[in-house]
Coordinates of C-alpha atoms and ligand atoms in Angstrom, one line a residue:
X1 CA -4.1 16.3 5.2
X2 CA -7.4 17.6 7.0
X3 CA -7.7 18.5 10.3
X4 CA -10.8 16.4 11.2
X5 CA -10.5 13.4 8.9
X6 CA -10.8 10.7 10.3
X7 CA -9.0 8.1 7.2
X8 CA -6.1 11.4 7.3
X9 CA -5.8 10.4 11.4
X10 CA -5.2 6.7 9.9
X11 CA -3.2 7.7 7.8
X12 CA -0.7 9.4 10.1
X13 CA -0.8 6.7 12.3
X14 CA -2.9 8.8 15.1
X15 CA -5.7 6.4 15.1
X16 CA -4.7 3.0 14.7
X17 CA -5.9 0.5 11.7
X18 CA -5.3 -2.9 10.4
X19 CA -3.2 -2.1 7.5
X20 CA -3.6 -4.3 4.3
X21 CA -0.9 -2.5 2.3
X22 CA 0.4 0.8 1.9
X23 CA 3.3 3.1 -0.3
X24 CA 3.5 6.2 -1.3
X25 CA 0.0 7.5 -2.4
X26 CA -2.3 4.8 -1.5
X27 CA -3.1 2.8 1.9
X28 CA -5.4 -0.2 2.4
X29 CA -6.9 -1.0 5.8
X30 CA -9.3 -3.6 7.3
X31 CA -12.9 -1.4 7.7
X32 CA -14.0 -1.0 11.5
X33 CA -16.9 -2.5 10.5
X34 CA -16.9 -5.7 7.8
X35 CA -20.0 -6.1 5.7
X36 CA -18.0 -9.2 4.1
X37 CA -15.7 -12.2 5.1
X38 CA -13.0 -9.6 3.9
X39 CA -13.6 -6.0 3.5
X40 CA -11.3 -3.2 3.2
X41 CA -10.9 0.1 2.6
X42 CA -8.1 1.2 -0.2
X43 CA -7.7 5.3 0.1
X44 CA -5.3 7.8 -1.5
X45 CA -3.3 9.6 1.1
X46 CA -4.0 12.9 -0.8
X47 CA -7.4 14.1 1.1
X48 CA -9.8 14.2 -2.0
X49 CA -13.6 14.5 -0.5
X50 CA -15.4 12.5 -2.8
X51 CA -15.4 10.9 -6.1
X52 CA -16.7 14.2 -7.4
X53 CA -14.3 16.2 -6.1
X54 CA -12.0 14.3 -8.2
X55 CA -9.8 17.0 -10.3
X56 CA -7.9 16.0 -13.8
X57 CA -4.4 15.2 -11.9
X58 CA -5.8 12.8 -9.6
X59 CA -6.9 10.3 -12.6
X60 CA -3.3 8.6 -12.5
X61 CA -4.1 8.3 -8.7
X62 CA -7.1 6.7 -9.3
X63 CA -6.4 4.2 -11.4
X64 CA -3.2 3.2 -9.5
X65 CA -5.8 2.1 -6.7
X66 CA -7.4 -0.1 -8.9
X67 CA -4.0 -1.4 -9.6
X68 CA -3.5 -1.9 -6.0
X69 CA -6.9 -3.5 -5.1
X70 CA -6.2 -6.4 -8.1
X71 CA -2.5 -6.7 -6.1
X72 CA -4.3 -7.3 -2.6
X73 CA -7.3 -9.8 -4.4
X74 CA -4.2 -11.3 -5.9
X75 CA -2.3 -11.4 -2.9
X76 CA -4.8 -12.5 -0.7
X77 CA -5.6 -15.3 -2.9
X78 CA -9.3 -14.2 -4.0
X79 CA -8.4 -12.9 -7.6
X80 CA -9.5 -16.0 -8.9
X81 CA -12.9 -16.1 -7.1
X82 CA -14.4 -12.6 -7.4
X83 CA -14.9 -9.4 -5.5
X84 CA -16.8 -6.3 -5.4
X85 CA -15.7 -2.6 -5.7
X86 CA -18.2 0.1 -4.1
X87 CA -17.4 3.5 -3.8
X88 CA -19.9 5.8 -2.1
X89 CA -20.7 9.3 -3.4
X90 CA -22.0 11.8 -1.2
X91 CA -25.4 11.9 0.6
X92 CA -27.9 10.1 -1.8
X93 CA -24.7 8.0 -1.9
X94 CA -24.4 6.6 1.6
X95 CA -21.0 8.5 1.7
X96 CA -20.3 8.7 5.6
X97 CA -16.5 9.2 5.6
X98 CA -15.6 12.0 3.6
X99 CA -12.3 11.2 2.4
X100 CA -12.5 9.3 -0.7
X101 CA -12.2 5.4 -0.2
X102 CA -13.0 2.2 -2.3
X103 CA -14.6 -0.4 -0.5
X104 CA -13.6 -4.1 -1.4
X105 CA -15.2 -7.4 -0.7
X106 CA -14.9 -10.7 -0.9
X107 CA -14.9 -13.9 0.8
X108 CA -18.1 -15.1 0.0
X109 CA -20.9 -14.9 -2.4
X110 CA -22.0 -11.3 -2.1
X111 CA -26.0 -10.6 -1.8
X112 CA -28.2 -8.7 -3.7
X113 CA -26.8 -6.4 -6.8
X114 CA -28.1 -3.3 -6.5
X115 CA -26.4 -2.0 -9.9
Ligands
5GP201 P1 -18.9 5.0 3.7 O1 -20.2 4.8 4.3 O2 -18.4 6.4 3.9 O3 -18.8 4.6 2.2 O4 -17.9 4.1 4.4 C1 -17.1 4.4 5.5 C2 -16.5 3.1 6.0 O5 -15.5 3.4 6.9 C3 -17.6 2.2 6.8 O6 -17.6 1.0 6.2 C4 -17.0 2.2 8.2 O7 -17.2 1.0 8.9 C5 -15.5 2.5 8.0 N1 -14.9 3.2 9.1 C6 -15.4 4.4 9.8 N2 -14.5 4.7 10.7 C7 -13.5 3.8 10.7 C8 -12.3 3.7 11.5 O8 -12.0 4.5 12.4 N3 -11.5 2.7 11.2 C9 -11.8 1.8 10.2 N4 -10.9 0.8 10.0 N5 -12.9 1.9 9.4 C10 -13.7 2.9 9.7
ZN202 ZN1 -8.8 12.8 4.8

């Protein structure tokens, strides 16, 4: 937990969120801000900066959230229809919030690929 993280406040329930799902390690919340029909944020609870600060023992970690974002499309019955995965690495980026956190969207046709 850090001291001035915002997603760690969310995470202990000191600021509050929409919460998606949540166990252990992981926690899924509405974004503040939706850039899609449906947009949220899926974040480990461990505070890991960035994608880059990724270390070896967080690959389990990471790969359980991937698990978790197919149980939500599933759940949320968009699965079938498609949805996009973005993560943002620091400043060149557009990483804002520095806790690691995969945005996902759906409920519509997304716009332009960029990638
Ligand atoms: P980034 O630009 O770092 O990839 O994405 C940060 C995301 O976090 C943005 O989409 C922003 O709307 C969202 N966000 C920032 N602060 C909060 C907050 O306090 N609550 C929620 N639910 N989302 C937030
Ligand atoms: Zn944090």
């Amino acid at each position: 937990m850090e001291e001035n993280c915002i997603f760690c406040k969310i995470i202990k329930g000191e600021v509050p969120s929409s919460k998606v799902y949540e166990d252990e390690e992981i926690l899924a919340f509405n974004d503040i801000d939706p850039a899609a029909p449906i947009h949220i944020l899926v974040i480990p609870k461990k505070h890991i900066k960035s994608l880059a600060e990724m270390q070896e023992e967080d690959t389990r970690l990471i790969s359980q959230i991937y698990k978790v974002i197919n149980k939500i499309a599933e759940d949320q019955g968009f699965k079938e229809k498609g949805y996009r995965v973005i993560v943002n690495c620091g400043k060149d980026g557009g990483q804002e919030v520095g806790h690691l956190h995969f945005h996902l969207l759906a409920g519509t046709q997304l716009g332009e690929k960029i990638v």
